[in-house]
């Protein structure tokens, strides 16, 4: 079959008939390379397969397969379909989640996570089928906000190892350690050092929960093959005194490594994983601010990597900000006119401001004057108030956006001005919260926004998890009325405004972008992940919503569309990688063929290479 497809491919290349031949080429290749139809060769039989969640399908093994794989007699005799398995599981899930709590502190979402995790432990294909088919219901369980609870309780929840752990005890050994991972090919790694998990602070080794949750979404949303993802925890200690004293804590009970010793650990890890898997993509997740930017700048020109907190959060925020401009009935090109007050100067806040200012500057001509004009549209407020050039010991990453002394007089502001003062004086179009301080957008702050110069101001309370949101949609709509755009990082319900009107609660979740960025990078074979690729992803998300939806105040699509969104975002990333001459191709689709694909064909190409949760054909072969 493969040789026949290769012959078709060569003939089609010779024919050079434009778009039609490329479409046929995709179809020919898709017949043998679609991720869900690739046969699997195993060197194990019998109970070894049943204990392997990658390949176990339980009672769905046919009698022929049971004979071929040495399973006859190891399973009940009735063969059931995969759908029957799922129906039975969903029935049990609804029945058991009420009773699966381990004590009064265990919430229903955490109980639900336990049940889903047990399925993940025994049958990965079925787990991802359940997740994909019920993504709106289950994304908040495997990702934010429930993943925050998981990370806080991970030592007690730990049952079966998932992912890899590198620590300060492993210095000098990481190059050999990576070969302990059973997969010969890894496409996607999510790595954390546990130093700043969501808005929950330093959780040490418990941070592995966020890496696992993110990769679940890479599989569910982007169709990355689950056998080719790897969650990683780099344990360099913790400064969380509670964990240091907890006898059940599973990580190193010593204070965090700092300085050049810390950087050397991360360097060794990066060298090791790229030595074994040269084409892997590494997503950095929940590193504290002082390391997030430094490590991003250190590696981004050398390795295929990005930082989701800095770049993914920024992209999702930009898409929402562009949507807010559209919701005012204005073109996205009016974005550079928006006045934006940002609460929070950590890695997420500064990442958003950097990316948004670049977007504005590009719209204004991408020159020095454009960048200066873009810079002037932001007012950054941290725990010490408005950041100005008079601030002592100013964070170098925030310095370019510090308000100039010459600007402060006519604005009636000064160094350290409170958030309320800034909102009153600036009259912004947007207040953007990335502070991790729950309730920061108080009634007084929201009242101050009533004087906004915008006909439809936007309130973006983007901090995670839910308890850290700067305000709730109910609070925002109650104070400001229906003529606002509201977005948050965690999920909230829409608000009934009465008279048949709905206040839409948009969830600006990073899951709209990071799966597509990873998939697009993989399928383009891009050498690095450029600012242009990230920008293309954000702009595609911003344009995804129809005009009539945006005018109703809906700036982000429903999570139920996540695979379609990811497909579109990934295609935009592929096209941009080709345009920037960064693409090197993927499998047998080289860079020249990628360049000849139309936008529609690029979307088809992406879809052909997305894994779906279908039980594969298993072939047994002796070692």
CSV table of C-alpha atoms in Angstrom, one decimal, residues 31-377:
chain,number,residue,atom,x,y,z
A,31,UNK,CA,-5.1,7.2,2.9
A,32,UNK,CA,-1.9,5.8,4.6
A,33,UNK,CA,-0.7,8.5,7.0
A,34,UNK,CA,-3.9,9.8,8.7
A,35,UNK,CA,-2.9,9.6,12.4
A,36,UNK,CA,-5.9,7.4,13.5
A,37,UNK,CA,-5.3,4.8,10.8
A,38,UNK,CA,-1.6,3.9,11.3
A,39,UNK,CA,-1.2,0.3,12.3
A,40,UNK,CA,0.7,-0.4,15.5
A,41,UNK,CA,3.4,-3.1,15.7
A,42,UNK,CA,3.8,-4.5,19.2
A,43,UNK,CA,6.3,-6.8,20.7
A,44,UNK,CA,4.1,-7.9,23.6
A,45,UNK,CA,1.1,-10.2,24.0
A,46,UNK,CA,-1.6,-11.2,26.5
A,47,UNK,CA,-1.9,-9.4,29.8
A,48,UNK,CA,1.0,-7.1,29.0
A,49,UNK,CA,-1.3,-5.5,26.4
A,50,UNK,CA,-4.2,-5.3,28.9
A,51,UNK,CA,-2.0,-3.5,31.4
A,52,UNK,CA,-0.7,-1.0,28.8
A,53,UNK,CA,-3.1,2.0,28.5
A,54,UNK,CA,-1.7,3.0,25.1
A,55,UNK,CA,-3.0,-0.2,23.5
A,56,UNK,CA,-5.5,-1.7,25.9
A,57,UNK,CA,-9.1,-1.6,24.6
A,58,UNK,CA,-10.6,-4.0,27.1
A,59,UNK,CA,-13.8,-5.7,26.1
A,60,UNK,CA,-13.7,-4.1,22.7
A,61,UNK,CA,-11.0,-6.5,21.4
A,62,UNK,CA,-12.6,-8.7,18.8
A,63,UNK,CA,-12.3,-12.5,18.9
A,64,UNK,CA,-9.9,-12.5,16.1
A,65,UNK,CA,-7.7,-10.0,17.9
A,66,UNK,CA,-8.0,-12.0,21.1
A,67,UNK,CA,-6.7,-15.1,19.3
A,68,UNK,CA,-3.9,-13.1,17.5
A,69,UNK,CA,-2.7,-11.3,20.6
A,70,UNK,CA,-3.1,-14.1,23.2
A,71,UNK,CA,-6.0,-12.5,24.9
A,72,UNK,CA,-8.7,-15.3,24.7
A,73,UNK,CA,-9.8,-16.2,28.2
A,74,UNK,CA,-8.4,-13.0,29.7
A,75,UNK,CA,-11.5,-11.0,29.1
A,76,UNK,CA,-15.3,-11.6,29.5
A,77,UNK,CA,-16.6,-13.4,26.4
A,78,UNK,CA,-19.0,-10.6,25.2
A,79,UNK,CA,-17.4,-8.3,22.7
A,80,UNK,CA,-18.7,-4.7,23.0
A,81,UNK,CA,-18.3,-1.7,20.7
A,82,UNK,CA,-16.2,1.3,21.6
A,83,UNK,CA,-19.5,3.3,21.8
A,84,UNK,CA,-21.0,0.8,24.2
A,85,UNK,CA,-17.9,1.1,26.4
A,86,UNK,CA,-18.2,4.9,26.4
A,87,UNK,CA,-21.9,4.8,27.2
A,88,UNK,CA,-21.2,2.5,30.1
A,89,UNK,CA,-18.4,4.7,31.4
A,90,UNK,CA,-20.5,7.9,31.1
A,91,UNK,CA,-23.4,6.2,33.1
A,92,UNK,CA,-20.9,5.3,35.8
A,93,UNK,CA,-19.4,8.7,35.8
A,94,UNK,CA,-22.7,10.4,36.5
A,95,UNK,CA,-23.5,7.9,39.2
A,96,UNK,CA,-20.1,7.7,40.9
A,97,UNK,CA,-19.0,11.3,40.9
A,98,UNK,CA,-21.3,12.0,43.8
A,99,UNK,CA,-19.8,9.3,45.9
A,100,UNK,CA,-16.1,9.4,44.8
A,101,UNK,CA,-15.1,12.2,47.2
A,102,UNK,CA,-12.3,11.4,49.6
A,103,UNK,CA,-13.5,13.4,52.6
A,104,UNK,CA,-15.3,16.7,53.0
A,105,UNK,CA,-12.5,18.8,51.4
A,106,UNK,CA,-12.7,16.8,48.1
A,107,UNK,CA,-14.9,18.8,45.7
A,108,UNK,CA,-17.2,17.2,43.1
A,109,UNK,CA,-14.9,18.4,40.2
A,110,UNK,CA,-11.9,16.7,41.9
A,111,UNK,CA,-13.9,13.5,42.4
A,112,UNK,CA,-14.7,13.7,38.6
A,113,UNK,CA,-11.0,14.2,37.9
A,114,UNK,CA,-10.3,11.0,39.9
A,115,UNK,CA,-12.7,9.0,37.8
A,116,UNK,CA,-11.4,10.3,34.5
A,117,UNK,CA,-7.8,9.8,35.6
A,118,UNK,CA,-8.6,6.1,36.3
A,119,UNK,CA,-9.9,5.7,32.8
A,120,UNK,CA,-6.7,7.5,31.5
A,121,UNK,CA,-4.7,4.9,33.5
A,122,UNK,CA,-6.2,1.9,31.8
A,123,UNK,CA,-7.4,2.9,28.3
A,124,UNK,CA,-6.0,6.1,26.7
A,125,UNK,CA,-8.0,5.9,23.4
A,126,UNK,CA,-11.3,5.7,25.3
A,127,UNK,CA,-10.2,8.5,27.6
A,128,UNK,CA,-9.5,10.9,24.7
A,129,UNK,CA,-12.7,9.8,23.0
A,130,UNK,CA,-14.7,10.8,26.1
A,131,UNK,CA,-12.7,14.0,26.5
A,132,UNK,CA,-13.2,15.1,22.8
A,133,UNK,CA,-16.9,14.2,22.7
A,134,UNK,CA,-17.6,16.1,26.0
A,135,UNK,CA,-14.9,18.8,25.7
A,136,UNK,CA,-17.0,21.6,27.1
A,137,UNK,CA,-17.9,19.6,30.2
A,138,UNK,CA,-14.5,18.0,30.8
A,139,UNK,CA,-12.0,20.7,29.7
A,140,UNK,CA,-12.6,22.5,33.1
A,141,UNK,CA,-11.8,19.2,34.8
A,142,UNK,CA,-8.6,18.2,33.1
A,143,UNK,CA,-7.4,21.9,32.8
A,144,UNK,CA,-8.4,25.1,34.6
A,145,UNK,CA,-9.9,25.5,37.1
A,146,UNK,CA,-9.8,21.9,38.5
A,147,UNK,CA,-6.2,21.3,37.5
A,148,UNK,CA,-5.3,23.9,40.2
A,149,UNK,CA,-6.9,21.7,42.9
A,150,UNK,CA,-5.1,18.7,41.4
A,151,UNK,CA,-1.7,20.4,41.7
A,152,UNK,CA,-2.4,21.5,45.2
A,153,UNK,CA,-3.2,17.9,46.3
A,154,UNK,CA,-0.9,16.0,43.9
A,155,UNK,CA,1.1,14.0,46.4
A,156,UNK,CA,-2.1,12.6,47.8
A,157,UNK,CA,-3.6,12.0,44.4
A,158,UNK,CA,-0.5,10.2,42.9
A,159,UNK,CA,-1.3,6.6,42.0
A,160,UNK,CA,0.5,5.9,38.7
A,161,UNK,CA,3.5,7.7,37.3
A,162,UNK,CA,2.9,9.8,34.2
A,163,UNK,CA,5.6,11.8,32.5
A,164,UNK,CA,9.3,12.3,33.5
A,165,UNK,CA,10.9,13.9,36.5
A,166,UNK,CA,14.3,15.6,36.3
A,167,UNK,CA,15.8,17.0,39.5
A,168,UNK,CA,19.0,18.6,40.9
A,169,UNK,CA,19.9,15.0,41.9
A,170,UNK,CA,20.2,14.1,38.2
A,171,UNK,CA,22.9,16.6,37.2
A,172,UNK,CA,25.1,15.0,34.6
A,173,UNK,CA,22.7,12.1,34.0
A,174,UNK,CA,19.9,13.7,31.9
A,175,UNK,CA,21.4,12.7,28.6
A,176,UNK,CA,21.0,9.0,29.5
A,177,UNK,CA,17.8,9.5,31.4
A,178,UNK,CA,15.8,10.6,28.4
A,179,UNK,CA,16.3,7.1,26.9
A,180,UNK,CA,14.3,5.7,29.8
A,181,UNK,CA,11.1,7.1,28.2
A,182,UNK,CA,9.6,4.3,26.1
A,183,UNK,CA,8.6,6.3,23.0
A,184,UNK,CA,11.1,6.5,20.2
A,185,UNK,CA,9.3,9.6,18.9
A,186,UNK,CA,8.1,12.6,20.9
A,187,UNK,CA,6.4,15.5,19.2
A,188,UNK,CA,5.4,17.6,22.2
A,189,UNK,CA,6.8,18.2,25.7
A,190,UNK,CA,5.2,20.5,28.3
A,191,UNK,CA,7.8,21.3,31.0
A,192,UNK,CA,7.4,23.1,34.3
A,193,UNK,CA,9.5,23.7,37.4
A,194,UNK,CA,6.4,24.2,39.5
A,195,UNK,CA,7.5,27.7,40.7
A,196,UNK,CA,4.3,29.6,39.7
A,197,UNK,CA,1.4,27.2,39.1
A,198,UNK,CA,-1.6,29.2,37.8
A,199,UNK,CA,-2.1,31.9,40.5
A,200,UNK,CA,-1.4,29.4,43.3
A,201,UNK,CA,2.3,30.1,43.7
A,202,UNK,CA,5.2,27.6,44.3
A,203,UNK,CA,3.8,24.1,44.3
A,204,UNK,CA,7.1,22.3,43.6
A,205,UNK,CA,6.8,18.8,42.1
A,206,UNK,CA,3.0,19.0,42.3
A,207,UNK,CA,3.3,21.2,39.2
A,208,UNK,CA,3.5,18.1,37.0
A,209,UNK,CA,-0.3,18.2,37.1
A,210,UNK,CA,-0.4,21.3,34.9
A,211,UNK,CA,1.9,19.7,32.3
A,212,UNK,CA,-0.3,16.6,32.1
A,213,UNK,CA,-3.4,18.7,31.8
A,214,UNK,CA,-2.0,20.8,29.0
A,215,UNK,CA,-0.9,17.8,27.0
A,216,UNK,CA,-4.4,16.3,27.4
A,217,UNK,CA,-5.6,19.4,25.4
A,218,UNK,CA,-2.8,19.0,22.8
A,219,UNK,CA,-4.3,15.5,22.2
A,220,UNK,CA,-8.0,16.5,22.4
A,221,UNK,CA,-7.8,19.8,20.6
A,222,UNK,CA,-4.8,19.5,18.2
A,223,UNK,CA,-4.8,15.7,17.6
A,224,UNK,CA,-1.2,15.2,18.7
A,225,UNK,CA,-0.8,11.5,19.0
A,226,UNK,CA,-0.9,10.7,22.8
A,227,UNK,CA,1.9,8.2,22.4
A,228,UNK,CA,4.1,11.1,21.3
A,229,UNK,CA,3.6,13.6,24.1
A,230,UNK,CA,5.7,13.9,27.3
A,231,UNK,CA,4.9,15.9,30.5
A,232,UNK,CA,8.0,16.9,32.4
A,233,UNK,CA,8.7,18.2,35.9
A,234,UNK,CA,12.1,19.8,36.6
A,235,UNK,CA,12.4,19.6,40.4
A,236,UNK,CA,14.9,22.2,41.7
A,237,UNK,CA,13.3,22.3,45.1
A,238,UNK,CA,10.6,24.5,46.5
A,239,UNK,CA,10.3,27.6,48.7
A,240,UNK,CA,6.9,26.5,49.8
A,241,UNK,CA,7.4,26.0,53.6
A,242,UNK,CA,4.3,23.9,53.9
A,243,UNK,CA,5.6,21.4,51.4
A,244,UNK,CA,9.1,21.5,52.9
A,245,UNK,CA,7.6,20.2,56.2
A,246,UNK,CA,5.0,17.8,54.7
A,247,UNK,CA,6.1,14.2,55.2
A,248,UNK,CA,4.0,13.0,52.3
A,249,UNK,CA,5.5,15.5,49.8
A,250,UNK,CA,6.9,13.6,46.8
A,251,UNK,CA,9.5,16.2,45.7
A,252,UNK,CA,12.9,17.4,46.9
A,253,UNK,CA,12.5,18.9,50.3
A,254,UNK,CA,15.1,21.7,49.9
A,255,UNK,CA,14.9,25.3,48.9
A,256,UNK,CA,14.9,26.2,45.3
A,257,UNK,CA,18.1,26.3,43.3
A,258,UNK,CA,18.9,29.8,42.0
A,259,UNK,CA,21.3,31.7,39.8
A,260,UNK,CA,23.6,30.0,37.2
A,261,UNK,CA,23.2,26.6,38.9
A,262,UNK,CA,19.5,26.7,38.0
A,263,UNK,CA,20.2,27.8,34.4
A,264,UNK,CA,22.7,24.9,34.1
A,265,UNK,CA,20.0,22.4,35.1
A,266,UNK,CA,17.6,23.7,32.4
A,267,UNK,CA,20.4,23.8,29.8
A,268,UNK,CA,21.2,20.2,30.5
A,269,UNK,CA,17.5,19.2,30.2
A,270,UNK,CA,17.1,21.1,26.8
A,271,UNK,CA,20.3,19.5,25.4
A,272,UNK,CA,19.2,16.1,26.4
A,273,UNK,CA,15.7,16.1,25.0
A,274,UNK,CA,16.7,17.7,21.7
A,275,UNK,CA,19.6,15.2,21.4
A,276,UNK,CA,17.2,12.3,21.5
A,277,UNK,CA,14.2,14.0,19.8
A,278,UNK,CA,15.7,16.7,17.5
A,279,UNK,CA,12.3,17.7,16.1
A,280,UNK,CA,10.4,17.9,19.4
A,281,UNK,CA,8.6,21.1,20.5
A,282,UNK,CA,9.0,22.2,24.1
A,283,UNK,CA,6.3,24.4,25.8
A,284,UNK,CA,7.5,26.1,29.0
A,285,UNK,CA,4.7,26.3,31.5
A,286,UNK,CA,4.3,28.2,34.8
A,287,UNK,CA,7.8,29.3,35.4
A,288,UNK,CA,8.1,32.3,37.8
A,289,UNK,CA,8.4,35.6,36.0
A,290,UNK,CA,12.1,36.1,36.7
A,291,UNK,CA,12.9,32.9,34.8
A,292,UNK,CA,10.1,32.9,32.2
A,293,UNK,CA,11.5,35.8,30.1
A,294,UNK,CA,15.2,34.9,30.6
A,295,UNK,CA,14.7,31.3,29.5
A,296,UNK,CA,12.5,32.3,26.6
A,297,UNK,CA,15.2,34.7,25.3
A,298,UNK,CA,17.9,32.1,26.0
A,299,UNK,CA,16.4,29.3,23.9
A,300,UNK,CA,13.9,30.6,21.4
A,301,UNK,CA,16.4,31.2,18.6
A,302,UNK,CA,18.0,27.8,19.1
A,303,UNK,CA,15.3,25.4,19.9
A,304,UNK,CA,11.7,24.8,18.8
A,305,UNK,CA,10.1,26.1,22.0
A,306,UNK,CA,7.8,28.8,23.4
A,307,UNK,CA,6.4,29.9,26.7
A,308,UNK,CA,2.7,29.7,27.0
A,309,UNK,CA,2.3,32.1,29.9
A,310,UNK,CA,4.2,34.8,28.0
A,311,UNK,CA,3.3,34.1,24.4
A,312,UNK,CA,0.1,32.0,24.5
A,313,UNK,CA,-1.6,34.2,27.1
A,314,UNK,CA,-0.6,37.2,25.0
A,315,UNK,CA,-2.0,35.8,21.8
A,316,UNK,CA,-5.4,34.9,23.4
A,317,UNK,CA,-5.6,38.4,25.0
A,318,UNK,CA,-4.8,40.0,21.6
A,319,UNK,CA,-7.5,38.0,19.9
A,320,UNK,CA,-10.0,39.2,22.5
A,321,UNK,CA,-8.8,42.8,22.3
A,322,UNK,CA,-9.2,42.7,18.5
A,323,UNK,CA,-12.6,41.2,19.0
A,324,UNK,CA,-13.5,44.0,21.4
A,325,UNK,CA,-12.6,46.6,18.7
A,326,UNK,CA,-14.9,44.7,16.3
A,327,UNK,CA,-17.7,44.6,18.9
A,328,UNK,CA,-17.6,48.4,18.9
A,329,UNK,CA,-18.5,48.2,15.1
A,330,UNK,CA,-15.0,49.3,14.2
A,331,UNK,CA,-12.3,47.6,12.0
A,332,UNK,CA,-9.5,45.8,13.7
A,333,UNK,CA,-7.1,48.3,12.2
A,334,UNK,CA,-8.4,50.8,14.9
A,335,UNK,CA,-6.7,48.7,17.6
A,336,UNK,CA,-3.8,51.1,17.9
A,337,UNK,CA,-6.2,53.7,19.2
A,338,UNK,CA,-7.3,51.7,22.2
A,339,UNK,CA,-6.2,52.9,25.6
A,340,UNK,CA,-5.4,49.9,27.8
A,341,UNK,CA,-4.8,49.8,31.6
A,342,UNK,CA,-3.1,46.6,32.6
A,343,UNK,CA,-3.2,45.3,36.2
A,344,UNK,CA,-0.3,43.0,36.7
A,345,UNK,CA,3.4,43.2,35.7
A,346,UNK,CA,4.4,39.5,35.9
A,347,UNK,CA,5.3,37.3,33.0
A,348,UNK,CA,1.8,37.1,31.7
A,349,UNK,CA,1.1,40.8,32.0
A,350,UNK,CA,4.3,42.0,30.4
A,351,UNK,CA,4.0,39.3,27.7
A,352,UNK,CA,0.6,40.6,26.7
A,353,UNK,CA,1.8,44.2,26.6
A,354,UNK,CA,4.8,43.3,24.5
A,355,UNK,CA,2.8,41.3,22.0
A,356,UNK,CA,-0.1,43.8,21.9
A,357,UNK,CA,2.3,46.7,21.3
A,358,UNK,CA,4.0,44.8,18.5
A,359,UNK,CA,0.5,44.2,16.9
A,360,UNK,CA,-0.3,47.9,17.1
A,361,UNK,CA,3.1,48.9,15.7
A,362,UNK,CA,2.7,46.6,12.8
A,363,UNK,CA,-0.6,48.1,12.0
A,364,UNK,CA,1.0,51.6,12.2
A,365,UNK,CA,3.9,50.8,9.8
A,366,UNK,CA,6.4,48.9,11.9
A,367,UNK,CA,8.9,51.7,12.4
A,368,UNK,CA,10.3,53.5,15.4
A,369,UNK,CA,7.5,56.1,15.4
A,370,UNK,CA,4.9,53.3,15.3
A,371,UNK,CA,6.5,51.5,18.3
A,372,UNK,CA,6.7,54.7,20.3
A,373,UNK,CA,3.0,55.4,19.6
A,374,UNK,CA,2.0,51.8,20.5
A,375,UNK,CA,4.0,52.0,23.8
A,376,UNK,CA,2.0,55.1,24.8
A,377,UNK,CA,-1.3,53.2,24.7
